[in-house]
Coordinates of C-alpha atoms and ligand atoms in Angstrom, one line a residue:
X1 CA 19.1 20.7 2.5
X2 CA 17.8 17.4 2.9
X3 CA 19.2 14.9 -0.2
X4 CA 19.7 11.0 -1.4
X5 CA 22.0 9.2 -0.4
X6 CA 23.8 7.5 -3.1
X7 CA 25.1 4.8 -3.3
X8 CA 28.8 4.3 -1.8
X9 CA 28.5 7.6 -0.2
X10 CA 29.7 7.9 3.7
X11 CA 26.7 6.6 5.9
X12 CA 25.9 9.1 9.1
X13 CA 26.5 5.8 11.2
X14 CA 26.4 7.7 14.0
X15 CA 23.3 9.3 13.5
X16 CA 21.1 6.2 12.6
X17 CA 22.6 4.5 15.7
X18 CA 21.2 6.9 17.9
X19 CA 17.3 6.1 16.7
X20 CA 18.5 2.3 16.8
X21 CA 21.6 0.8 18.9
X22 CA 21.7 -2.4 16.7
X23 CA 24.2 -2.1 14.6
X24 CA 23.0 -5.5 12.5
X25 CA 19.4 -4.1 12.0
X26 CA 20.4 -0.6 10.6
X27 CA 22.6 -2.3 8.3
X28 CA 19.7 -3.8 7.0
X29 CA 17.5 -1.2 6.9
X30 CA 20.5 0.7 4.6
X31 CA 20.5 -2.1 2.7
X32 CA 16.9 -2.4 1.6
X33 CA 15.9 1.5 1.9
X34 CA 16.7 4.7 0.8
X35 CA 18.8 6.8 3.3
X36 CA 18.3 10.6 3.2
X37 CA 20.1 13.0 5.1
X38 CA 19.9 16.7 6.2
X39 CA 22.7 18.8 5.8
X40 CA 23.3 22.2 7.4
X41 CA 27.0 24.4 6.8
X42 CA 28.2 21.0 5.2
X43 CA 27.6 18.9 8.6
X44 CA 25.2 16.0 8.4
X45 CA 23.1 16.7 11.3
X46 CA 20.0 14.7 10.5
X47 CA 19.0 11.7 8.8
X48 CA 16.3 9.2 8.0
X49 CA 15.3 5.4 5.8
X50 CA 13.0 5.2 3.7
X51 CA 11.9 1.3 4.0
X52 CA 9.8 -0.4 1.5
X53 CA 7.5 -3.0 3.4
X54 CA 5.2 -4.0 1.2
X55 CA 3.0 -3.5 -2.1
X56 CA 2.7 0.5 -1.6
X57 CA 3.2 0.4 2.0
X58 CA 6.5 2.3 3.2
X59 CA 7.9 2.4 6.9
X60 CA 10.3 5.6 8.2
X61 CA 13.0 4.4 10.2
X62 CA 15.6 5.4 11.6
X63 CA 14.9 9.2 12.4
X64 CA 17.7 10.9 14.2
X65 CA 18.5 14.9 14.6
X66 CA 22.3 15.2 16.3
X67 CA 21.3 15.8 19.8
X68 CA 23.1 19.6 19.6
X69 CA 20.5 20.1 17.4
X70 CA 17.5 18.7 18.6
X71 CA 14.5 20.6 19.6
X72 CA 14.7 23.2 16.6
X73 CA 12.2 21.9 14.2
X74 CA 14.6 19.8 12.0
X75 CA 12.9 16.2 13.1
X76 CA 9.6 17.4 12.0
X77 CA 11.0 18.5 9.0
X78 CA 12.9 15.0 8.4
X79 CA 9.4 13.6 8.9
X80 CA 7.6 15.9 6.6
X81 CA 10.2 15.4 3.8
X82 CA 9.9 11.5 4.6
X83 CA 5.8 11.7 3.7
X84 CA 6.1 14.0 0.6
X85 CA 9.0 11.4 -0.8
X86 CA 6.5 8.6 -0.3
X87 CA 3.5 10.1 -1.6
X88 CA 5.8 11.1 -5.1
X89 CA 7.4 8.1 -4.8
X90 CA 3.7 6.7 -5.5
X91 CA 3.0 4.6 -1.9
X92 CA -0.7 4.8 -0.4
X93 CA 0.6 4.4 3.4
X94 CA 3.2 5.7 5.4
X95 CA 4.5 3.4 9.1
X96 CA 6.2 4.4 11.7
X97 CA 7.0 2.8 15.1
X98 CA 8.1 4.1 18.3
X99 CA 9.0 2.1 21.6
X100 CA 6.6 2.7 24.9
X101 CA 9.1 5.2 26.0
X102 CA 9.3 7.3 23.2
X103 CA 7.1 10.5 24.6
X104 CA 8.5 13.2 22.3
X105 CA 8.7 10.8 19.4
X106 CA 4.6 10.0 19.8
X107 CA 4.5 13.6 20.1
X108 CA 6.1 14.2 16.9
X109 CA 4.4 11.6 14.9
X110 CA 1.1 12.3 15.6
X111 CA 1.7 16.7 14.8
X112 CA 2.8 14.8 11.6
X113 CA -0.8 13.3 10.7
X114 CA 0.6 9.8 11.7
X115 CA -2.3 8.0 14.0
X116 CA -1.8 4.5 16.1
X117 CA -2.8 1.4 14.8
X118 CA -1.4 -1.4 17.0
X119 CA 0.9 -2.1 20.1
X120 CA 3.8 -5.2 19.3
X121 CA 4.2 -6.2 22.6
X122 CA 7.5 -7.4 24.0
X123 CA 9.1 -6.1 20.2
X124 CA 11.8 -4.7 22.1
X125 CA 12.6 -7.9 24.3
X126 CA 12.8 -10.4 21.5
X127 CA 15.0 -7.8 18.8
X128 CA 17.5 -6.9 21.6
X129 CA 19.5 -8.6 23.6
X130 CA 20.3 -5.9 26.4
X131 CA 17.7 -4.0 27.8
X132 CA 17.3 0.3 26.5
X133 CA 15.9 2.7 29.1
X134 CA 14.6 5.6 27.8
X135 CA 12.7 8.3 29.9
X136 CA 13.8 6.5 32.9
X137 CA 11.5 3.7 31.0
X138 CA 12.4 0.5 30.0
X139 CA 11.5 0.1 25.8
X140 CA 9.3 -3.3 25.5
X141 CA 6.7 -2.6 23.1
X142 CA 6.4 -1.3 19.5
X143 CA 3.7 1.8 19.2
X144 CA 3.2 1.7 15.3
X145 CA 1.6 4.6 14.1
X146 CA 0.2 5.2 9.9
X147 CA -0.5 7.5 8.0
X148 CA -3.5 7.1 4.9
X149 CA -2.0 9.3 2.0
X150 CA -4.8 8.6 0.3
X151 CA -6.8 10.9 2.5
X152 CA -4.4 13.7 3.0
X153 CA -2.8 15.9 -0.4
X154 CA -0.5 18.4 -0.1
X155 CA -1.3 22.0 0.2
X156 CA -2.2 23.1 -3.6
X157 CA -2.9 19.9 -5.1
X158 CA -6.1 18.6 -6.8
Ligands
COA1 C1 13.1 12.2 17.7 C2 13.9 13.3 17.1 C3 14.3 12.9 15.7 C4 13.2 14.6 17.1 O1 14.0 15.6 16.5 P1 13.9 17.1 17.0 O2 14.7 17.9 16.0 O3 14.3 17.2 18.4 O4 12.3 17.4 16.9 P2 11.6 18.8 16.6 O5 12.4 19.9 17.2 O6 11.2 18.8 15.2 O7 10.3 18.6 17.5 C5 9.3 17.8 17.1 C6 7.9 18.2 17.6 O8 7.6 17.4 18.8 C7 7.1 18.2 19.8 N1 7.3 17.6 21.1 C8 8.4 17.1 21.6 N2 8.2 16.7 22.9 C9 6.9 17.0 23.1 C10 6.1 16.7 24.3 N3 6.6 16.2 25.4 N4 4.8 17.1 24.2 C11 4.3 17.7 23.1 N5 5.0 17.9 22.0 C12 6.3 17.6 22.0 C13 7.7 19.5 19.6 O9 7.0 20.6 20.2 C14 7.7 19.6 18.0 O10 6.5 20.0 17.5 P3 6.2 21.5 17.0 O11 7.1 21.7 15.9 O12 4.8 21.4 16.5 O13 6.4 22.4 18.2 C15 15.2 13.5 18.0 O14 14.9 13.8 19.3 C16 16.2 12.3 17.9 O15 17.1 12.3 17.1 N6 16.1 11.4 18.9 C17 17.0 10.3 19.0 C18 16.8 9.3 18.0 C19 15.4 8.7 18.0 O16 14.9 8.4 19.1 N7 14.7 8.6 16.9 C20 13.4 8.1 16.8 C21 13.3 6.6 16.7 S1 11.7 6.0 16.8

């Protein structure tokens, strides 16, 4: 079951630290989105923000499956839920960014309908002060993908 956080509610700080090691940046993220989590035999095992950016554009962030639980499905369905709050939620365009490194992330994006549309270069070296490998990769740039919902509906609407 994937639900709102409310507010004052326990935060899965673990969990949105392992899509984002700054502490200071996921607190803002918290503080200015909507934090959803997925819950399975009362365990908190996933967990994704829901960003405003601007006028009816909205960014995912901070999408994290507990690595015991990974590779099952349950990040593509974090993503899917994501989308479908945003398009009842009334926003035309859904974000999303990824670093370089981020090979199963791109993977999973894109099986989601998201498509890139521009590489921040060096994102990674000015936001963090210690460098993140990943892959055997060092994260520099920002992929950021979008998705139009505007030209996709959901299965069985107009
Ligand atoms: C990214 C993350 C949320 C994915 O969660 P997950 O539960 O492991 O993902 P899923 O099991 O739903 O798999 C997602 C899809 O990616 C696909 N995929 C993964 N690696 C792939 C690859 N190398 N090539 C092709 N497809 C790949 C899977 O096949 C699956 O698609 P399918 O359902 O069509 O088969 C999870 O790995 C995680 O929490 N990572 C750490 C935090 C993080 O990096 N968050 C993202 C920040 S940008």
């Amino acid at each position: 079951m994937i639900t709102l956080i409310e507010n004052g509610e326990d935060l899965p700080m673990h969990l949105l630290l392992l899509a984002d090691p700054s502490e200071r940046l996921v607190d803002q993220y918290v503080r200015r989105g909507e934090c959803y989590v997925l819950e399975e035999n009362r365990q908190t095992i996933g967990v994704y923000i829901l960003l405003p950016t601007r006028p009816d554009t909205v960014e995912i962030v901070n999408v994290a499956v507990d690595p015991a639980y990974q590779g099952q499905g349950r990040g593509k369905k974090l993503v899917l839920h994501a989308i479908e709050t945003a398009r009842q939620q009334g926003y035309h365009t859904v974000e999303i960014g990824t670093g370089n490194s981020g090979v199963q992330q791109l993977a999973l994006y894109q099986k989601c309908g998201f498509r890139m549309t521009s590489i921040d270069r060096d994102f990674f070296l000015r936001h963090y002060d210690e460098p993140i490998m990943e892959n055997g990769i060092q994260v520099v740039d920002m992929v950021r993908l979008s998705l139009d919902l505007s030209q996709t509906s959901k299965e069985g609407e107009k």
